[in-house]
Amino acid sequence: MALNEASGNSVTAQPGQSQVPADGTGVVQLDPWLAPFKDGLRSRFSKAQNWLKTINEAEGGLEKFSRGFEKFGFVVHDNGDITYREWAPNAVEASLIGEFNDWRRDATPMKKNEFGVWEVGLPAADGRSAIPHNSKVKISMVLPSGERIERLPVWITRATQDLSISPVYDAIFWNPPKEARYVFKHPRPPKPESARVYEAHVGISTPEQRIGTYKEFTQNMLPRIKHLGYNVIQLMAVMEHAYYASFGYQINSFFAASSRYGTPEELKELVDTAHGLGIVVLLDVVHSHASKNVLDGLNEFDGSDHLYFHAGAKGRHELWDSRLFNYGHHEVLRFLLSNLRFWMDEYNIDGFRFDGVTSMLYTHHGIGTGFSGGYHEYFGPSVDEDGVVYLMLANEMLHQLYPTCLTVAEDVSGMPALCLALSLGGLGFDYRLAMAIPDMWIKLLKEKTDEEWDLGHICFTLTNRRHGEKTIGYAESHDQALVGDKTLMMWLCDKEMYTHMSVLTELTPVIDRGLALHKMIRLITHGLGGEGYLNFVGNEFGHPEWLDFPREGNCHSYWYARRQFNLIDDDLLRYRFLNEFDSKMQCTEEKYGWLHSPQAYISLKHEGDKVVVFERAGLLWIFNFHHSTSYADYRVGVEESGTYRIVLNSDRSDYGGHNRIDESTKFFTTTFDWNGRKNFLQVYIPTRTAIVSRPQGLRPGCRTGLLI
């Protein structure tokens, strides 16, 4: 994939090789199956270039265009003056109301320009802004029908909710004095070669039955994540959402950090502290849809149903009961691109995991559609070209202005070229999620006995990804833990988790199996599943049960809306074994870098023995999934000759194993072809155990060879 690496991630850049056309069809050089769809590739590439041309001519360039938050919403000038602007073309009158003017609708009228933008200036008095910090505001508008409506400002950066009064949010003018504003102390970390992602939700990151805070996450969670060895945190549910149980996927205020967890300054401290630990912070961004809330959302903001969204049925997502953006509108592009820019600039975020990308790519939004992998599904009338082009523009802006920015796409369709360079006609993402992998593991545990596991199918699913497009593999994420399903450890051990996870109790066959397979599932996913790895908060130690947010159906209980970190802090519980194995796994990857090494070579998938053997990053990986049989002197093929030593062993007692392997053992190769490899060695591999070995002389971080 040298061509992709050499090509610029911009639709204005040239491909990395002179013979490759600069018309969006360069991806055909990497994936010949795209050849019949060159017209579609050219069309979207041309549309992206035309948008950039329009933005350059009308707005002074993408850099200026994406700073809409410096023009719209509340802009506080150095002298304390305030300018407030809002796009609401359907309104015939508008005024700014709030606590500052006793909510009088005639006190602060606004003026409308020819583009439908309303504006008002509020001069400071004696250097003090006319609107006090932390006070409530709204915009009041009159529609052509004479109806008066009141809404939360679209670009508001703080919104709060008092459920004892109403579920409707209040917009807060956030302008703390200079001495109260958080000042970043640490630079952004460099872009990681290997992305080891810790997917986290601030609100549930506490063992207590309540909502956790930014402060608590900073103090309690960041040290845990650092100890585990993850170098990327993906923060979920940060953008303000009306309904806590929506998991953050029903956004009503796109520029506001959720007030449930604390203040904007406390979120900044969280990000900065993570940076000080060398951890990259990604935001889970939801630009695929928006809450249908009217009083405190974007929906019907100016009385029309098509301001930021498509009109009618086209603007509604039938399954999510939410509104769909019109990605082909100039002002919608300004809003969305500026939203990304705001989080990068204001909070020093390092990048984004784009949620619901499948819905953005297709006019059917993935509803009732099964993707077979046929390329005809990725082009034609079912594709929302405006949505595709928006994602191209988003990656253009982010990667050009922030070279270390990291973007991840959540797409179930398998859209080709999603993670290829823009100059080649790709969409420009850094990574995509391997969403089939966790589904496979859950299906296996639900429907198959251990003896029925098909190792060929497992290995195929783990490695079935688009060559050259970086993928993040994972055994389970938040999706698998939601109510109606269970965590992997709960599927493995079920009710015995309540009675036999103490070291003072008998190690039952169920718990023994659960501990062993939990480690093996995660390790083989780490080794084969992609160029990145993801873990959902708490699952690293085999969190019990499932995830369920407080709602009417569970009597508004927080029992399942928390992560019980007290379980790993108790030395008498076996959860700590899984936690320490996960830490060892991440730290071993940091040392040898298999995630940014070429894809593994699998030399053995033995269905009878239930053994998998592969090589990656110069390491030899051996998995024995057999439920009852251990193998002495088991012969495995290996390409590199030499003496091998164990670097990771799932059977250590520190990790809840049985210490059946002597880690001081040296394994010597014999020059003799075996399973397609030039050499073989013989190992003792106990039942339900995985070992990873390195040849003596392999330099940590060296992907290609030995020290000579």
CSV table of C-alpha atoms in Angstrom, one decimal, residues 290-682:
chain,number,residue,atom,x,y,z
A,290,ALA,CA,-29.9,14.7,15.5
A,291,SER,CA,-32.5,14.7,18.2
A,292,LYS,CA,-36.0,15.5,17.1
A,293,ASN,CA,-36.5,17.7,20.2
A,294,VAL,CA,-38.0,21.1,19.2
A,295,LEU,CA,-37.8,23.2,22.4
A,296,ASP,CA,-34.1,22.4,23.1
A,297,GLY,CA,-32.8,21.0,19.8
A,298,LEU,CA,-32.2,21.9,16.2
A,299,ASN,CA,-35.6,20.5,15.0
A,300,GLU,CA,-37.9,23.1,13.6
A,301,PHE,CA,-35.5,25.8,15.0
A,302,ASP,CA,-37.0,28.6,12.9
A,303,GLY,CA,-40.4,27.0,12.5
A,304,SER,CA,-39.6,25.1,9.4
A,305,ASP,CA,-38.8,21.4,9.3
A,306,HIS,CA,-36.0,21.8,6.8
A,307,LEU,CA,-33.5,24.3,8.2
A,308,TYR,CA,-30.6,21.9,9.0
A,309,PHE,CA,-32.4,18.8,7.8
A,310,HIS,CA,-34.1,17.4,4.7
A,311,ALA,CA,-37.8,18.2,4.5
A,312,GLY,CA,-40.5,15.6,5.0
A,313,ALA,CA,-39.8,11.9,5.2
A,314,LYS,CA,-36.4,12.3,3.7
A,315,GLY,CA,-35.3,14.2,6.8
A,316,ARG,CA,-36.5,11.5,9.3
A,317,HIS,CA,-34.8,8.3,10.4
A,318,GLU,CA,-37.5,5.8,10.9
A,319,LEU,CA,-35.7,3.5,13.3
A,320,TRP,CA,-33.8,6.1,15.3
A,321,ASP,CA,-36.8,8.5,15.5
A,322,SER,CA,-34.5,11.4,14.8
A,323,ARG,CA,-33.7,14.1,12.1
A,324,LEU,CA,-31.4,13.7,9.2
A,325,PHE,CA,-29.0,16.4,8.0
A,326,ASN,CA,-29.0,17.9,4.5
A,327,TYR,CA,-25.4,17.5,3.7
A,328,GLY,CA,-25.8,19.3,0.4
A,329,HIS,CA,-26.6,22.7,2.0
A,330,HIS,CA,-24.0,25.4,2.4
A,331,GLU,CA,-25.0,26.4,5.9
A,332,VAL,CA,-25.3,22.8,7.1
A,333,LEU,CA,-21.7,22.2,6.0
A,334,ARG,CA,-20.6,25.3,7.8
A,335,PHE,CA,-22.4,24.1,11.0
A,336,LEU,CA,-21.0,20.5,10.9
A,337,LEU,CA,-17.4,21.4,9.8
A,338,SER,CA,-17.3,24.2,12.4
A,339,ASN,CA,-18.6,21.7,15.0
A,340,LEU,CA,-15.6,19.5,14.4
A,341,ARG,CA,-13.2,22.4,14.4
A,342,PHE,CA,-14.7,23.7,17.7
A,343,TRP,CA,-14.0,20.5,19.6
A,344,MET,CA,-10.4,20.4,18.2
A,345,ASP,CA,-9.7,24.1,19.1
A,346,GLU,CA,-11.7,24.6,22.3
A,347,TYR,CA,-11.1,21.3,23.9
A,348,ASN,CA,-7.8,20.2,22.3
A,349,ILE,CA,-9.5,16.9,21.1
A,350,ASP,CA,-7.2,14.8,18.9
A,351,GLY,CA,-9.8,13.4,16.5
A,352,PHE,CA,-13.1,11.7,16.1
A,353,ARG,CA,-14.9,8.4,15.9
A,354,PHE,CA,-17.7,9.1,13.5
A,355,ASP,CA,-20.9,7.3,14.6
A,356,GLY,CA,-23.5,6.0,12.2
A,357,VAL,CA,-21.5,6.4,9.0
A,358,THR,CA,-23.6,3.8,7.2
A,359,SER,CA,-26.6,6.0,7.6
A,360,MET,CA,-24.7,8.9,6.1
A,361,LEU,CA,-23.5,7.0,3.1
A,362,TYR,CA,-26.8,5.6,1.9
A,363,THR,CA,-30.2,7.0,1.2
A,364,HIS,CA,-31.7,3.9,2.7
A,365,HIS,CA,-29.5,4.5,5.8
A,366,GLY,CA,-28.9,0.8,6.1
A,367,ILE,CA,-32.5,0.2,7.1
A,368,GLY,CA,-33.7,-3.2,5.9
A,369,THR,CA,-30.6,-3.7,3.9
A,370,GLY,CA,-28.2,-6.6,4.0
A,371,PHE,CA,-24.8,-5.9,2.4
A,372,SER,CA,-23.5,-8.9,0.4
A,373,GLY,CA,-20.2,-7.3,-0.5
A,374,GLY,CA,-21.2,-6.8,-4.1
A,375,TYR,CA,-19.7,-3.5,-5.3
A,376,HIS,CA,-22.9,-2.5,-7.0
A,377,GLU,CA,-24.2,-1.8,-3.5
A,378,TYR,CA,-21.7,0.9,-3.0
A,379,PHE,CA,-22.6,3.0,-6.0
A,380,GLY,CA,-25.7,4.2,-7.7
A,381,PRO,CA,-29.0,5.8,-6.5
A,382,SER,CA,-28.8,4.1,-3.1
A,383,VAL,CA,-25.7,6.1,-2.2
A,384,ASP,CA,-26.2,9.6,-0.7
A,385,GLU,CA,-23.4,11.4,-2.6
A,386,ASP,CA,-23.9,14.5,-0.5
A,387,GLY,CA,-23.2,12.4,2.7
A,388,VAL,CA,-20.2,10.9,1.1
A,389,VAL,CA,-18.8,14.3,0.0
A,390,TYR,CA,-19.4,15.7,3.5
A,391,LEU,CA,-17.3,13.0,5.0
A,392,MET,CA,-14.6,13.7,2.4
A,393,LEU,CA,-14.7,17.4,3.3
A,394,ALA,CA,-14.6,16.7,7.0
A,395,ASN,CA,-11.4,14.5,6.5
A,396,GLU,CA,-10.0,17.2,4.2
A,397,MET,CA,-10.4,19.9,6.8
A,398,LEU,CA,-9.3,17.8,9.8
A,399,HIS,CA,-6.2,16.3,8.2
A,400,GLN,CA,-5.0,19.5,6.5
A,401,LEU,CA,-5.4,21.7,9.6
A,402,TYR,CA,-4.4,19.1,12.2
A,403,PRO,CA,-1.8,16.7,10.7
A,404,THR,CA,-1.9,14.4,13.8
A,405,CYS,CA,-5.7,14.2,13.8
A,406,LEU,CA,-7.1,10.6,13.9
A,407,THR,CA,-10.5,9.8,12.4
A,408,VAL,CA,-12.4,6.5,12.7
A,409,ALA,CA,-15.5,5.4,10.8
A,410,GLU,CA,-18.2,3.2,12.2
A,411,ASP,CA,-19.6,1.5,9.0
A,412,VAL,CA,-21.3,-1.8,8.7
A,413,SER,CA,-21.6,-1.9,4.9
A,414,GLY,CA,-17.9,-2.4,4.0
A,415,MET,CA,-17.8,0.7,1.7
A,416,PRO,CA,-14.6,0.4,-0.3
A,417,ALA,CA,-12.0,3.2,-0.1
A,418,LEU,CA,-13.3,4.5,3.2
A,419,CYS,CA,-9.8,4.6,4.6
A,420,LEU,CA,-7.9,5.5,1.5
A,421,ALA,CA,-6.3,8.9,0.7
A,422,LEU,CA,-8.6,11.6,-0.6
A,423,SER,CA,-6.2,12.3,-3.5
A,424,LEU,CA,-6.9,8.8,-4.8
A,425,GLY,CA,-10.6,9.1,-4.5
A,426,GLY,CA,-10.9,7.6,-1.0
A,427,LEU,CA,-12.9,9.1,1.9
A,428,GLY,CA,-9.8,9.9,4.0
A,429,PHE,CA,-10.5,8.1,7.3
A,430,ASP,CA,-7.6,6.7,9.3
A,431,TYR,CA,-9.4,3.6,10.5
A,432,ARG,CA,-12.6,1.7,10.2
A,433,LEU,CA,-14.2,-0.5,12.8
A,434,ALA,CA,-14.3,-4.3,12.3
A,435,MET,CA,-17.9,-4.7,13.3
A,436,ALA,CA,-18.3,-8.3,12.3
A,437,ILE,CA,-15.8,-9.6,14.8
A,438,PRO,CA,-17.7,-8.9,18.1
A,439,ASP,CA,-20.9,-10.3,16.4
A,440,MET,CA,-19.0,-13.5,15.6
A,441,TRP,CA,-17.8,-14.0,19.2
A,442,ILE,CA,-21.2,-13.4,20.7
A,443,LYS,CA,-22.8,-15.7,18.2
A,444,LEU,CA,-20.3,-18.5,19.0
A,445,LEU,CA,-20.8,-18.2,22.7
A,446,LYS,CA,-24.6,-18.2,22.3
A,447,GLU,CA,-25.0,-21.0,19.8
A,448,LYS,CA,-22.0,-23.3,19.8
A,449,THR,CA,-20.3,-25.6,22.2
A,450,ASP,CA,-16.5,-25.3,22.4
A,451,GLU,CA,-16.1,-28.5,20.4
A,452,GLU,CA,-18.2,-26.9,17.6
A,453,TRP,CA,-16.0,-23.9,17.2
A,454,ASP,CA,-14.9,-23.5,13.6
A,455,LEU,CA,-11.3,-22.2,13.7
A,456,GLY,CA,-11.2,-21.6,10.0
A,457,HIS,CA,-14.3,-19.4,10.2
A,458,ILE,CA,-12.9,-17.6,13.3
A,459,CYS,CA,-9.6,-16.8,11.5
A,460,PHE,CA,-11.4,-15.8,8.3
A,461,THR,CA,-13.6,-13.3,10.2
A,462,LEU,CA,-10.7,-11.9,12.1
A,463,THR,CA,-8.7,-11.3,8.9
A,464,ASN,CA,-11.5,-10.5,6.5
A,465,ARG,CA,-10.9,-6.8,5.9
A,466,ARG,CA,-10.1,-4.5,3.0
A,467,HIS,CA,-6.4,-4.8,2.3
A,468,GLY,CA,-4.6,-1.6,2.9
A,469,GLU,CA,-7.4,0.1,4.8
A,470,LYS,CA,-6.6,0.2,8.5
A,471,THR,CA,-9.1,-1.5,10.7
A,472,ILE,CA,-9.7,-1.5,14.5
A,473,GLY,CA,-10.6,-4.9,15.8
A,474,TYR,CA,-12.4,-5.6,19.0
A,475,ALA,CA,-14.0,-8.6,20.8
A,476,GLU,CA,-16.8,-6.5,22.3
A,477,SER,CA,-17.8,-2.9,22.6
A,478,HIS,CA,-20.7,-1.0,24.2
A,479,ASP,CA,-23.1,-2.5,21.6
A,480,GLN,CA,-22.6,-6.1,22.9
A,481,ALA,CA,-23.0,-5.0,26.5
A,482,LEU,CA,-26.4,-3.2,26.1
A,483,VAL,CA,-29.5,-4.5,27.7
A,484,GLY,CA,-30.8,-7.5,25.9
A,485,ASP,CA,-27.3,-8.9,25.6
A,486,LYS,CA,-24.5,-9.6,28.0
A,487,THR,CA,-20.7,-9.0,28.3
A,488,LEU,CA,-18.5,-11.8,27.0
A,489,MET,CA,-17.6,-12.8,30.5
A,490,MET,CA,-21.2,-13.1,31.5
A,491,TRP,CA,-21.9,-15.3,28.5
A,492,LEU,CA,-18.9,-17.5,29.5
A,493,CYS,CA,-19.7,-17.8,33.2
A,494,ASP,CA,-23.3,-16.6,33.7
A,495,LYS,CA,-24.6,-17.1,37.3
A,496,GLU,CA,-21.3,-18.5,38.7
A,497,MET,CA,-19.9,-15.0,38.4
A,498,TYR,CA,-22.0,-14.2,41.5
A,499,THR,CA,-20.7,-17.1,43.6
A,500,HIS,CA,-17.2,-18.3,42.4
A,501,MET,CA,-15.1,-15.3,41.4
A,502,SER,CA,-13.5,-15.2,44.8
A,503,VAL,CA,-10.1,-16.9,45.2
A,504,LEU,CA,-11.4,-18.2,48.4
A,505,THR,CA,-14.0,-20.3,46.6
A,506,GLU,CA,-13.5,-23.3,44.4
A,507,LEU,CA,-12.2,-22.7,40.9
A,508,THR,CA,-15.1,-24.4,39.1
A,509,PRO,CA,-14.9,-25.7,35.5
A,510,VAL,CA,-17.2,-22.9,34.4
A,511,ILE,CA,-15.0,-20.1,35.9
A,512,ASP,CA,-11.8,-21.8,34.8
A,513,ARG,CA,-13.1,-22.0,31.2
A,514,GLY,CA,-14.4,-18.4,31.4
A,515,LEU,CA,-11.1,-16.9,32.5
A,516,ALA,CA,-9.2,-18.9,29.9
A,517,LEU,CA,-11.4,-18.1,26.9
A,518,HIS,CA,-11.8,-14.5,27.9
A,519,LYS,CA,-8.1,-14.0,27.6
A,520,MET,CA,-7.7,-16.1,24.4
A,521,ILE,CA,-10.6,-14.4,22.6
A,522,ARG,CA,-9.1,-11.0,23.3
A,523,LEU,CA,-5.5,-12.0,22.5
A,524,ILE,CA,-6.4,-13.6,19.1
A,525,THR,CA,-8.5,-10.6,18.2
A,526,HIS,CA,-5.6,-8.3,19.1
A,527,GLY,CA,-3.2,-10.4,17.0
A,528,LEU,CA,-5.3,-11.0,13.9
A,529,GLY,CA,-8.2,-8.5,14.0
A,530,GLY,CA,-6.7,-5.4,12.6
A,531,GLU,CA,-4.3,-2.5,12.7
A,532,GLY,CA,-5.9,-1.2,15.9
A,533,TYR,CA,-7.6,-2.7,19.0
A,534,LEU,CA,-10.6,-1.4,21.0
A,535,ASN,CA,-11.9,-2.3,24.4
A,536,PHE,CA,-15.0,-0.9,26.1
A,537,VAL,CA,-14.6,0.4,29.7
A,538,GLY,CA,-14.7,-2.4,32.2
A,539,ASN,CA,-14.7,-5.3,29.8
A,540,GLU,CA,-10.9,-5.6,30.1
A,541,PHE,CA,-11.5,-7.3,33.5
A,542,GLY,CA,-14.6,-9.3,32.5
A,543,HIS,CA,-17.2,-6.9,33.8
A,544,PRO,CA,-20.3,-8.9,34.8
A,545,GLU,CA,-23.9,-8.5,33.6
A,546,TRP,CA,-24.8,-5.9,31.0
A,547,LEU,CA,-25.4,-2.2,30.5
A,548,ASP,CA,-28.7,-0.5,31.1
A,549,PHE,CA,-29.3,3.2,31.7
A,550,PRO,CA,-31.9,4.5,34.1
A,551,ARG,CA,-35.3,4.6,32.4
A,552,GLU,CA,-38.9,4.0,33.2
A,553,GLY,CA,-38.6,0.3,32.4
A,554,ASN,CA,-36.1,-0.3,35.2
A,555,CYS,CA,-37.5,2.2,37.7
A,556,HIS,CA,-34.8,4.7,36.8
A,557,SER,CA,-32.1,2.5,38.3
A,558,TYR,CA,-28.4,3.1,38.0
A,559,TRP,CA,-27.5,-0.5,39.0
A,560,TYR,CA,-26.4,-1.5,35.5
A,561,ALA,CA,-25.3,2.0,34.4
A,562,ARG,CA,-22.0,1.9,36.2
A,563,ARG,CA,-18.6,0.1,36.0
A,564,GLN,CA,-17.7,-1.8,39.1
A,565,PHE,CA,-14.0,-1.1,39.4
A,566,ASN,CA,-14.1,-2.1,43.0
A,567,LEU,CA,-14.1,-5.7,41.7
A,568,ILE,CA,-10.4,-5.4,40.5
A,569,ASP,CA,-9.4,-3.4,43.5
A,570,ASP,CA,-10.3,-6.4,45.7
A,571,ASP,CA,-7.3,-8.8,45.8
A,572,LEU,CA,-9.6,-11.7,46.8
A,573,LEU,CA,-11.5,-11.5,43.5
A,574,ARG,CA,-10.4,-13.1,40.2
A,575,TYR,CA,-11.3,-10.1,38.1
A,576,ARG,CA,-7.8,-8.6,38.8
A,577,PHE,CA,-6.3,-11.6,36.8
A,578,LEU,CA,-8.1,-10.5,33.7
A,579,ASN,CA,-7.2,-6.9,34.3
A,580,GLU,CA,-3.5,-7.7,34.6
A,581,PHE,CA,-3.5,-9.9,31.5
A,582,ASP,CA,-5.1,-7.1,29.5
A,583,SER,CA,-2.4,-4.7,30.7
A,584,LYS,CA,0.3,-7.2,29.7
A,585,MET,CA,-1.3,-7.6,26.3
A,586,GLN,CA,-1.3,-3.9,25.6
A,587,CYS,CA,2.2,-3.4,26.9
A,588,THR,CA,3.6,-6.3,24.8
A,589,GLU,CA,2.0,-4.7,21.7
A,590,GLU,CA,3.6,-1.4,22.7
A,591,LYS,CA,7.0,-3.2,22.8
A,592,TYR,CA,6.7,-5.3,19.5
A,593,GLY,CA,4.2,-3.2,17.5
A,594,TRP,CA,2.2,-5.9,15.8
A,595,LEU,CA,-0.8,-3.6,15.2
A,596,HIS,CA,1.3,-1.5,12.8
A,597,SER,CA,3.0,-4.6,11.2
A,598,PRO,CA,1.8,-6.4,8.1
A,599,GLN,CA,-1.1,-8.8,8.4
A,600,ALA,CA,-0.4,-12.1,10.1
A,601,TYR,CA,0.6,-15.3,8.2
A,602,ILE,CA,-1.6,-18.1,9.6
A,603,SER,CA,0.2,-21.4,9.1
A,604,LEU,CA,-2.2,-23.7,11.0
A,605,LYS,CA,-5.9,-23.9,11.7
A,606,HIS,CA,-6.3,-27.5,13.0
A,607,GLU,CA,-10.0,-28.2,13.6
A,608,GLY,CA,-9.3,-31.6,15.3
A,609,ASP,CA,-6.6,-30.3,17.7
A,610,LYS,CA,-8.3,-26.9,18.0
A,611,VAL,CA,-5.0,-25.2,17.5
A,612,VAL,CA,-4.2,-21.9,15.6
A,613,VAL,CA,-0.7,-20.8,14.8
A,614,PHE,CA,0.4,-17.6,13.1
A,615,GLU,CA,3.2,-15.2,12.8
A,616,ARG,CA,3.1,-11.4,13.0
A,617,ALA,CA,5.7,-8.7,13.8
A,618,GLY,CA,8.3,-11.4,14.1
A,619,LEU,CA,6.4,-13.1,16.9
A,620,LEU,CA,5.1,-16.7,16.9
A,621,TRP,CA,1.5,-17.0,18.3
A,622,ILE,CA,0.1,-20.4,19.4
A,623,PHE,CA,-3.5,-21.0,20.6
A,624,ASN,CA,-4.9,-24.2,21.9
A,625,PHE,CA,-8.7,-23.9,22.1
A,626,HIS,CA,-9.2,-27.6,22.9
A,627,HIS,CA,-11.5,-28.0,25.9
A,628,SER,CA,-9.6,-30.9,27.4
A,629,THR,CA,-6.4,-31.9,25.5
A,630,SER,CA,-3.0,-30.5,26.2
A,631,TYR,CA,-0.2,-31.2,23.7
A,632,ALA,CA,3.5,-32.0,24.5
A,633,ASP,CA,6.1,-31.5,21.8
A,634,TYR,CA,3.5,-30.0,19.5
A,635,ARG,CA,5.2,-29.2,16.2
A,636,VAL,CA,4.5,-25.8,14.7
A,637,GLY,CA,5.9,-24.2,11.6
A,638,VAL,CA,7.8,-20.9,11.7
A,639,GLU,CA,9.6,-18.9,9.0
A,640,GLU,CA,12.5,-17.4,11.0
A,641,SER,CA,15.0,-19.9,12.4
A,642,GLY,CA,16.5,-19.4,15.8
A,643,THR,CA,15.9,-19.7,19.5
A,644,TYR,CA,12.4,-18.6,20.7
A,645,ARG,CA,11.5,-17.3,24.2
A,646,ILE,CA,8.0,-16.7,25.6
A,647,VAL,CA,6.9,-13.1,25.9
A,648,LEU,CA,3.2,-13.6,26.8
A,649,ASN,CA,1.6,-16.6,28.4
A,650,SER,CA,-2.1,-16.7,29.2
A,651,ASP,CA,-1.6,-19.6,31.7
A,652,ARG,CA,0.4,-17.6,34.3
A,653,SER,CA,-1.1,-17.7,37.7
A,654,ASP,CA,-0.9,-13.9,37.8
A,655,TYR,CA,-3.5,-14.0,35.0
A,656,GLY,CA,-5.7,-16.7,36.6
A,657,GLY,CA,-4.0,-19.6,34.9
A,658,HIS,CA,-2.3,-22.8,36.2
A,659,ASN,CA,1.4,-22.1,35.7
A,660,ARG,CA,1.7,-25.2,33.5
A,661,ILE,CA,4.4,-23.6,31.3
A,662,ASP,CA,8.0,-22.9,32.3
A,663,GLU,CA,8.6,-19.5,30.8
A,664,SER,CA,12.4,-20.0,31.0
A,665,THR,CA,12.1,-22.7,28.3
A,666,LYS,CA,14.0,-22.0,25.1
A,667,PHE,CA,12.5,-23.4,21.9
A,668,PHE,CA,15.0,-24.3,19.2
A,669,THR,CA,14.0,-24.4,15.5
A,670,THR,CA,14.8,-27.3,13.1
A,671,THR,CA,15.3,-26.5,9.5
A,672,PHE,CA,12.5,-28.6,7.9
A,673,ASP,CA,9.5,-27.4,6.0
A,674,TRP,CA,6.3,-27.6,8.1
A,675,ASN,CA,2.9,-26.1,7.4
A,676,GLY,CA,4.4,-24.0,4.6
A,677,ARG,CA,7.2,-22.5,6.8
A,678,LYS,CA,10.9,-23.1,6.4
A,679,ASN,CA,11.4,-24.3,10.0
A,680,PHE,CA,9.6,-25.9,12.9
A,681,LEU,CA,9.8,-26.0,16.6
A,682,GLN,CA,8.1,-28.1,19.3
